[in-house]
Coordinates of C-alpha atoms in Angstrom, one line a residue:
M12 CA 141.3 118.5 78.0
A13 CA 141.0 114.7 78.6
L14 CA 143.3 112.4 76.8
S15 CA 140.3 110.6 75.2
D16 CA 139.3 113.9 73.6
L17 CA 142.8 114.4 72.0
N18 CA 142.8 111.0 70.2
P19 CA 139.7 108.9 70.9
V20 CA 140.0 105.1 70.4
E21 CA 136.8 103.0 70.2
R22 CA 136.7 99.5 71.6
N23 CA 135.9 96.6 69.2
E24 CA 134.3 94.2 71.7
E25 CA 133.5 91.5 69.2
G26 CA 136.9 91.6 67.6
I27 CA 138.7 91.6 71.0
A28 CA 136.7 88.5 72.1
T29 CA 137.6 86.6 69.0
V30 CA 141.3 87.4 69.2
L31 CA 141.5 86.5 72.9
G32 CA 140.2 83.0 71.9
I33 CA 142.7 82.7 69.0
L34 CA 145.7 83.7 71.1
K35 CA 144.8 81.6 74.1
Q36 CA 144.6 78.5 71.8
R37 CA 147.9 79.4 70.1
F38 CA 150.1 80.5 72.9
G39 CA 148.7 78.7 76.0
E40 CA 150.4 79.8 79.2
R41 CA 152.3 82.5 77.3
F42 CA 149.0 84.4 76.9
Q43 CA 147.7 86.0 80.0
T44 CA 144.4 87.8 80.8
G45 CA 144.7 88.2 84.6
E46 CA 143.9 91.7 85.9
A47 CA 147.2 92.2 87.7
I48 CA 149.4 91.3 84.7
R49 CA 147.3 93.4 82.4
G50 CA 147.6 96.4 84.7
Q51 CA 151.4 95.9 84.9
H52 CA 151.5 96.1 81.1
A53 CA 149.8 99.4 81.0
H54 CA 152.0 100.7 83.8
T55 CA 153.0 104.3 83.4
T56 CA 155.5 106.2 85.5
T57 CA 153.3 109.3 85.3
Y58 CA 149.9 110.6 86.4
I59 CA 148.1 109.4 83.3
P60 CA 145.5 106.9 84.3
T61 CA 146.2 103.2 83.6
Q62 CA 144.3 101.8 80.5
A63 CA 145.0 98.1 80.6
P64 CA 145.0 95.8 77.5
D65 CA 142.7 92.8 77.3
G66 CA 145.5 90.3 77.1
V67 CA 149.3 90.0 77.2
V68 CA 151.3 87.7 74.9
F69 CA 154.9 86.9 75.7
A70 CA 156.4 86.6 72.2
E71 CA 159.7 84.8 71.6
T72 CA 160.3 85.2 67.8
T73 CA 159.6 87.5 64.9
P74 CA 157.3 85.0 63.3
E75 CA 155.3 84.9 66.5
V76 CA 154.9 88.6 66.5
Q77 CA 153.8 88.3 62.9
E78 CA 151.1 85.8 63.9
I79 CA 149.8 88.0 66.7
V80 CA 149.7 91.1 64.5
R81 CA 147.9 89.2 61.7
A82 CA 145.2 88.0 64.1
C83 CA 144.7 91.5 65.4
A84 CA 144.6 93.0 61.9
A85 CA 142.0 90.4 60.8
H86 CA 139.7 91.5 63.6
R87 CA 140.6 95.2 63.9
V88 CA 142.1 94.8 67.4
P89 CA 144.8 97.2 68.8
V90 CA 148.2 95.9 69.4
I91 CA 150.7 97.6 71.8
A92 CA 154.4 96.7 72.1
F93 CA 155.8 96.4 75.6
G94 CA 159.5 96.4 76.7
V95 CA 160.1 97.0 80.4
G96 CA 157.5 99.7 81.0
S97 CA 159.9 102.6 81.7
S98 CA 158.4 105.1 79.2
L99 CA 157.0 108.3 80.7
E100 CA 154.1 109.5 78.5
G101 CA 151.6 106.7 78.6
H102 CA 153.1 104.8 75.6
T103 CA 152.0 101.4 76.8
N104 CA 148.4 102.3 77.7
A105 CA 145.6 100.6 75.7
P106 CA 142.9 103.3 75.4
G107 CA 140.8 101.0 73.1
G108 CA 141.8 97.8 74.8
G109 CA 143.6 95.2 72.7
I110 CA 146.7 93.0 72.9
S111 CA 150.0 93.8 74.6
I112 CA 153.0 92.1 73.0
D113 CA 155.6 91.7 75.7
T114 CA 159.1 91.4 74.0
S115 CA 161.1 90.7 77.2
R116 CA 161.7 87.1 76.2
M117 CA 163.1 88.2 72.8
N118 CA 166.4 88.9 74.6
R119 CA 169.1 87.3 72.5
I120 CA 172.2 89.1 71.4
L121 CA 172.3 87.8 67.8
S122 CA 175.8 88.9 66.7
V123 CA 178.7 91.2 67.7
N124 CA 181.1 92.4 65.0
P125 CA 184.0 94.0 66.9
Q126 CA 185.9 95.0 63.8
D127 CA 182.9 96.8 62.4
L128 CA 181.9 98.3 65.8
D129 CA 178.3 97.0 65.6
C130 CA 176.0 94.4 67.0
T131 CA 172.5 93.0 66.3
V132 CA 170.1 92.3 69.2
E133 CA 166.5 91.4 69.8
P134 CA 164.3 94.1 71.3
G135 CA 164.1 92.7 74.8
V136 CA 167.8 93.1 75.4
T137 CA 168.4 95.9 77.9
R138 CA 171.2 98.3 77.6
E139 CA 172.8 96.9 80.8
D140 CA 172.6 93.3 79.5
L141 CA 174.3 94.4 76.3
N142 CA 177.1 96.2 78.0
R143 CA 177.8 93.3 80.3
H144 CA 178.0 91.1 77.2
L145 CA 180.4 93.5 75.5
R146 CA 182.7 94.1 78.4
D147 CA 185.4 91.7 77.3
T148 CA 185.4 93.1 73.7
G149 CA 186.6 96.5 74.7
L150 CA 183.4 98.0 73.3
F151 CA 180.3 99.5 74.8
F152 CA 176.9 100.9 73.8
P153 CA 176.8 104.5 74.9
I154 CA 173.1 105.5 75.1
D155 CA 172.1 105.8 78.7
P156 CA 168.6 107.1 79.5
G157 CA 169.1 106.2 83.2
A158 CA 166.5 103.4 83.5
N159 CA 167.6 100.0 82.4
A160 CA 165.3 100.2 79.4
S161 CA 165.0 97.6 76.6
L162 CA 166.8 98.5 73.4
G163 CA 163.6 98.0 71.4
G164 CA 161.8 100.5 73.6
M165 CA 164.7 102.9 73.5
A166 CA 164.6 102.8 69.7
A167 CA 160.8 103.2 69.6
T168 CA 160.9 106.3 71.7
R169 CA 164.1 107.7 70.3
A170 CA 165.7 107.7 73.7
S171 CA 169.0 109.4 74.6
G172 CA 170.4 110.4 78.0
T173 CA 173.5 111.6 79.7
N174 CA 176.0 110.6 77.0
A175 CA 174.1 112.1 74.1
V176 CA 176.2 115.3 73.9
R177 CA 179.1 113.1 72.7
Y178 CA 177.6 110.0 71.2
G179 CA 174.2 111.1 70.0
T180 CA 170.7 109.6 70.5
M181 CA 169.2 106.3 69.4
R182 CA 168.5 108.1 66.1
E183 CA 172.3 108.2 65.3
N184 CA 173.1 104.8 66.9
V185 CA 170.6 102.4 65.1
L186 CA 172.0 101.3 61.8
S187 CA 169.0 99.2 60.8
L188 CA 166.1 97.3 62.3
T189 CA 163.5 94.7 61.6
A190 CA 159.9 95.5 62.3
V191 CA 156.6 93.8 62.0
M192 CA 154.2 96.1 60.2
A193 CA 150.5 96.5 60.6
D194 CA 149.8 93.9 57.9
G195 CA 152.0 91.3 59.6
E196 CA 154.8 91.5 57.2
A197 CA 158.4 91.8 58.6
V198 CA 160.5 94.6 57.1
T199 CA 164.3 95.0 57.5
T200 CA 165.2 98.6 56.9
G201 CA 168.9 98.3 56.0
K202 CA 172.2 96.5 56.1
R203 CA 175.2 96.9 58.4
A204 CA 177.0 99.4 56.2
K205 CA 177.7 102.7 58.0
K206 CA 176.0 104.7 55.4
S207 CA 173.5 104.3 52.5
S208 CA 171.6 106.4 50.0
A209 CA 169.3 103.6 49.0
G210 CA 165.7 104.9 49.0
Y211 CA 163.7 106.2 51.8
D212 CA 165.2 106.1 55.3
L213 CA 162.9 103.6 56.9
T214 CA 165.1 103.2 59.8
R215 CA 164.7 106.8 60.9
L216 CA 161.0 106.6 60.2
L217 CA 160.5 103.7 62.7
V218 CA 163.0 105.0 65.3
G219 CA 160.8 107.3 67.4
S220 CA 157.5 106.1 66.0
E221 CA 156.5 104.7 69.4
G222 CA 155.0 101.5 68.1
T223 CA 152.5 103.3 65.9
L224 CA 153.9 102.1 62.6
G225 CA 155.4 98.8 63.4
I226 CA 156.8 96.6 66.2
I227 CA 160.6 96.3 66.4
T228 CA 161.9 92.7 66.6
A229 CA 165.6 93.2 65.9
L230 CA 168.1 96.1 65.9
T231 CA 171.6 96.6 64.5
L232 CA 173.4 99.1 66.7
R233 CA 176.6 101.2 66.5
L234 CA 179.2 100.4 69.3
Q235 CA 182.0 102.5 70.7
G236 CA 185.4 101.7 72.0
I237 CA 185.7 101.9 75.8
P238 CA 187.8 105.0 76.4
Q239 CA 191.4 104.7 77.6
A240 CA 190.7 107.2 80.4
I241 CA 187.7 108.9 81.9
S242 CA 187.7 111.8 84.3
G243 CA 184.8 113.6 85.8
G244 CA 183.5 115.7 88.7
V245 CA 181.1 118.2 90.0
C246 CA 181.3 122.0 89.8
P247 CA 179.1 124.3 91.8
F248 CA 177.8 127.7 90.5
P249 CA 176.3 130.8 92.1
S250 CA 173.3 130.7 89.7
L251 CA 171.6 128.6 87.1
E252 CA 172.4 131.3 84.5
A253 CA 176.2 131.0 85.3
A254 CA 176.0 127.2 85.0
C255 CA 174.2 127.4 81.7
N256 CA 176.6 130.0 80.3
T257 CA 179.4 127.6 81.2
V258 CA 177.8 124.8 79.2
I259 CA 177.4 127.1 76.2
A260 CA 181.0 128.2 76.4
T261 CA 182.2 124.6 76.8
I262 CA 180.3 123.4 73.7
Q263 CA 181.3 126.5 71.6
M264 CA 185.0 126.0 72.4
G265 CA 184.8 122.4 71.0
I266 CA 185.8 120.7 74.3
P267 CA 184.7 117.1 73.6
V268 CA 182.7 116.7 76.8
A269 CA 181.0 113.2 77.1
R270 CA 178.5 114.2 79.8
I271 CA 177.5 117.6 81.1
E272 CA 174.5 117.5 83.4
L273 CA 172.8 120.4 85.1
V274 CA 171.3 120.1 88.6
N275 CA 169.5 123.0 90.2
A276 CA 169.8 123.9 93.9
L277 CA 166.6 122.1 95.0
Q278 CA 167.7 118.9 93.2
M279 CA 171.2 119.2 94.7
R280 CA 169.6 119.4 98.2
A281 CA 167.7 116.2 97.5
M282 CA 170.8 114.4 96.1
K283 CA 173.0 115.5 99.0
N284 CA 170.5 114.0 101.5
Y285 CA 169.7 110.8 99.5
S286 CA 173.1 110.0 98.1
K287 CA 175.2 111.5 100.9
L288 CA 177.1 113.8 98.5
D289 CA 179.4 116.5 100.0
Y290 CA 178.8 119.4 97.7
P291 CA 177.3 122.9 98.1
E292 CA 173.5 123.2 97.9
S293 CA 173.6 125.3 94.8
P294 CA 173.3 124.8 91.0
C295 CA 175.9 122.3 89.9
L296 CA 177.2 120.7 86.7
F297 CA 178.2 117.0 86.7
V298 CA 180.8 116.7 84.0
E299 CA 182.7 113.7 82.4
F300 CA 185.4 113.5 79.8
H301 CA 186.5 110.5 77.7
G302 CA 189.8 110.0 75.9
S303 CA 193.5 109.5 76.7
D304 CA 195.1 110.2 80.1
A305 CA 196.5 113.4 78.9
G306 CA 193.4 114.4 77.0
V307 CA 190.9 114.0 79.8
A308 CA 193.2 115.9 82.2
E309 CA 193.5 118.8 79.7
Q310 CA 189.8 118.9 79.1
A311 CA 189.0 119.0 82.8
E312 CA 191.5 121.9 83.3
M313 CA 190.0 123.8 80.4
F314 CA 186.5 123.3 81.7
G315 CA 187.6 124.4 85.2
M316 CA 188.9 127.7 83.7
I317 CA 185.6 128.4 81.9
A318 CA 183.6 127.7 85.0
E319 CA 185.9 130.0 87.0
E320 CA 185.2 132.8 84.5
Q321 CA 181.5 132.4 85.2
G322 CA 182.0 132.6 89.0
G323 CA 181.8 128.8 89.4
G324 CA 184.1 126.4 91.2
P325 CA 186.1 124.9 92.5
F326 CA 185.8 122.1 90.0
L327 CA 186.8 118.9 91.8
W328 CA 187.5 116.2 89.3
T329 CA 188.8 112.6 89.5
S330 CA 189.8 109.8 87.3
V331 CA 189.2 107.2 90.0
A332 CA 186.4 104.9 88.8
E333 CA 184.8 104.3 92.2
E334 CA 184.5 108.0 92.9
R335 CA 183.0 108.7 89.4
T336 CA 180.6 105.8 89.8
K337 CA 179.3 107.3 93.1
L338 CA 178.6 110.7 91.4
W339 CA 176.8 109.2 88.4
K340 CA 174.8 106.8 90.7
A341 CA 173.6 109.9 92.5
R342 CA 172.7 111.6 89.2
H343 CA 170.8 108.5 88.0
D344 CA 169.0 108.3 91.4
A345 CA 167.7 111.9 91.0
Y346 CA 164.1 110.7 90.6
W347 CA 164.2 108.8 93.9
S348 CA 166.1 111.5 95.7
S349 CA 163.5 114.0 94.6
L350 CA 160.7 112.1 96.2
T351 CA 162.3 112.8 99.6
L352 CA 161.5 116.5 99.1
R353 CA 157.8 115.8 99.6
P354 CA 157.3 112.4 101.3
G355 CA 154.1 110.6 100.0
A356 CA 154.0 112.6 96.8
K357 CA 154.3 111.2 93.3
G358 CA 156.4 112.6 90.5
L359 CA 155.3 113.9 87.1
S360 CA 158.5 113.8 85.0
T361 CA 158.5 116.0 81.9
D362 CA 161.2 117.3 79.5
V363 CA 161.8 119.9 76.9
C364 CA 164.7 120.8 74.7
V365 CA 165.8 124.2 73.4
P366 CA 168.9 125.5 71.4
I367 CA 171.7 125.8 74.0
S368 CA 171.8 129.5 73.4
R369 CA 168.3 129.7 74.9
L370 CA 169.0 127.2 77.7
A371 CA 169.8 129.7 80.5
E372 CA 166.7 131.8 79.6
C373 CA 164.4 128.8 79.5
V374 CA 165.6 127.2 82.7
T375 CA 165.6 130.5 84.6
E376 CA 162.0 131.3 83.5
T377 CA 160.9 127.8 84.4
E378 CA 162.4 128.0 87.9
A379 CA 160.6 131.3 88.4
D380 CA 157.3 129.7 87.1
I381 CA 157.8 126.9 89.7
A382 CA 158.1 129.4 92.5
D383 CA 155.2 131.5 91.3
M384 CA 152.9 128.5 91.2
G385 CA 154.0 127.2 94.6
L386 CA 155.2 123.9 93.2
V387 CA 157.9 121.6 94.5
A388 CA 159.7 120.7 91.3
P389 CA 163.5 120.1 91.0
I390 CA 165.3 120.4 87.7
V391 CA 167.9 118.3 86.1
G392 CA 169.2 118.5 82.5
H393 CA 171.3 117.0 79.8
A394 CA 172.6 120.6 79.4
G395 CA 175.0 119.9 76.5
D396 CA 172.0 119.2 74.3
G397 CA 169.8 122.0 75.7
N398 CA 167.5 119.3 77.2
F399 CA 166.2 119.5 80.7
H400 CA 163.7 117.7 82.9
V401 CA 161.4 118.9 85.6
L402 CA 159.9 116.5 88.2
V403 CA 156.7 118.0 89.6
L404 CA 155.8 116.4 93.0
M405 CA 152.1 116.2 93.6
D406 CA 149.3 114.4 95.4
L407 CA 147.6 112.2 92.8
D408 CA 144.5 112.1 94.9
N409 CA 144.1 115.9 94.7
P410 CA 142.5 117.0 91.4
E411 CA 143.5 120.6 92.0
E412 CA 147.2 119.6 92.2
I413 CA 146.9 117.5 89.1
A414 CA 145.3 120.5 87.3
L415 CA 148.1 122.8 88.5
A416 CA 150.8 120.4 87.4
E417 CA 149.2 120.1 83.9
K418 CA 149.0 123.9 83.7
F419 CA 152.7 124.2 84.6
V420 CA 153.7 121.5 82.0
A421 CA 151.6 123.3 79.3
R422 CA 153.4 126.5 80.1
L423 CA 156.8 124.8 80.0
N424 CA 156.0 123.1 76.6
M425 CA 154.8 126.3 75.0
R426 CA 157.8 128.2 76.4
A427 CA 160.2 125.7 74.8
I428 CA 158.4 125.8 71.5
A429 CA 158.4 129.6 71.5
M430 CA 162.2 129.4 71.9
D431 CA 162.5 127.3 68.7
G432 CA 162.7 124.2 70.8
T433 CA 160.6 121.1 71.3
C434 CA 158.0 119.9 73.9
T435 CA 160.0 116.7 74.3
G436 CA 163.8 116.1 73.9
E437 CA 163.7 112.4 74.7
H438 CA 160.5 111.2 76.5
G439 CA 158.4 111.1 73.3
I440 CA 154.8 112.2 72.7
G441 CA 152.8 109.2 73.7
Q442 CA 149.5 110.3 75.2
G443 CA 150.8 113.0 77.5
K444 CA 152.0 115.5 74.9
V445 CA 149.6 114.8 72.1
G446 CA 148.1 118.3 72.6
F447 CA 151.4 120.1 71.8
L448 CA 152.6 118.4 68.6
R449 CA 150.6 120.7 66.3
H450 CA 151.9 123.8 68.1
E451 CA 155.4 122.5 67.4
L452 CA 155.1 121.1 63.9
G453 CA 152.0 122.6 62.3
H454 CA 151.1 120.9 59.0
G455 CA 153.8 118.4 59.7
V456 CA 151.3 116.6 61.9
D457 CA 149.1 116.1 58.8
V458 CA 152.0 114.6 56.9
M459 CA 152.6 112.2 59.8
R460 CA 148.9 111.3 59.8
T461 CA 149.1 110.5 56.0
I462 CA 152.1 108.1 56.7
K463 CA 150.2 106.5 59.6
Q464 CA 147.1 105.9 57.4
A465 CA 149.2 104.5 54.6
L466 CA 151.1 102.0 56.7
D467 CA 148.4 101.3 59.3
P468 CA 145.0 101.9 57.6
L469 CA 143.1 100.0 60.3
N470 CA 144.8 102.0 63.1
I471 CA 145.7 99.0 65.1
M472 CA 149.3 99.8 65.9
N473 CA 149.4 101.5 69.4
P474 CA 146.4 103.8 68.6
G475 CA 145.8 106.9 70.6
K476 CA 149.5 107.9 70.7
I477 CA 151.4 110.8 69.0
L478 CA 148.8 112.1 66.6
P479 CA 145.9 114.3 67.8
A480 CA 142.4 113.6 66.4
A481 CA 141.9 114.9 62.9
G482 CA 140.1 118.3 62.5

């Protein structure tokens, strides 16, 4: 089924033409309508076709975002927020045209409160920018999705990553935010207090809303102390099942693992070649522990014993920063290393998440599915959360390969949902997974649609995303 059939968005030619004139007069050179820049702002790192906006505004303040949204609302023109374009499910596409608000110039760190372990930033600040700024404070922001994403985009898609098993996702790490709503009003959802029972939780409503309810213009984030000591390493296993069972046992024993990443044999082959790692070409776990010198050593030894009971090992770990950095650089470069498995092909990255008790079953069945369908598709996973990713390598000029990849992704999504899991652990719904949300949430989709209609009655905020067409 075509994306346009799942959630059609009609173009409003007259309204778009009017808004283009208004924004050009107001923003001058900060408003661009060139084909190349419009294409870049609909860029998707997936097979979903590009659907470019009609114009791009480089906003610098919350009042400017309000102006843009009010102009779009007055003429029923879609408005799409843009961070750095690292989302994976077509979130920044403009299926009905409209205006892209680029927040990259809203990149100020507004305040850091070391005693309270929090900070307030604008949405264009990236996670690497923030951690560089925090370095001398002894604090860091732990959410690491791999890409150097903007923090506004990370909140909008409810991102997580390799550290989520210890530190949680964006949902747990956003204390409050400011967002411009569909009527152009700015709303701040909370204060800096660590907890509140004051009314509806608007922060959690907007975190993960993918720009369909409002455009984030400021965030207050939880920070963490930089650990005294960090240890980590790689442990090979004879099978995916043994690796997954080790993850389950580690979590159930309460070992405070900070990262525990699953890599299947095919992905390990790619990483060995690309990043020059000297490890067996077998399923492996990349593991990291945070704490005191004695604590991380004890945790590493306990993990090594669990792995040995499952037939894994040897677990080679280190507390040397340079050696750990090399390992995690290889893990973060998994996408690029995967492309070497089929030169010239492009990757379709997809993710699901299941209860960790079902992780071994789900990953094993998925690997069998890949073999049966004749695909080249390595697997990596944030195994401590039951979340894993598959990168399907395919020829984007071959409709048969695209159809086969879509069939595989559909089977994977439905397998995860059948195991009481989700069709997306961290990528979001966007356009790519619209067709699976009702399978997962049933009538909950109708409740979401009611909220959307109440807050955005003209359907101008990133239309065509998350919610399937009514009916």
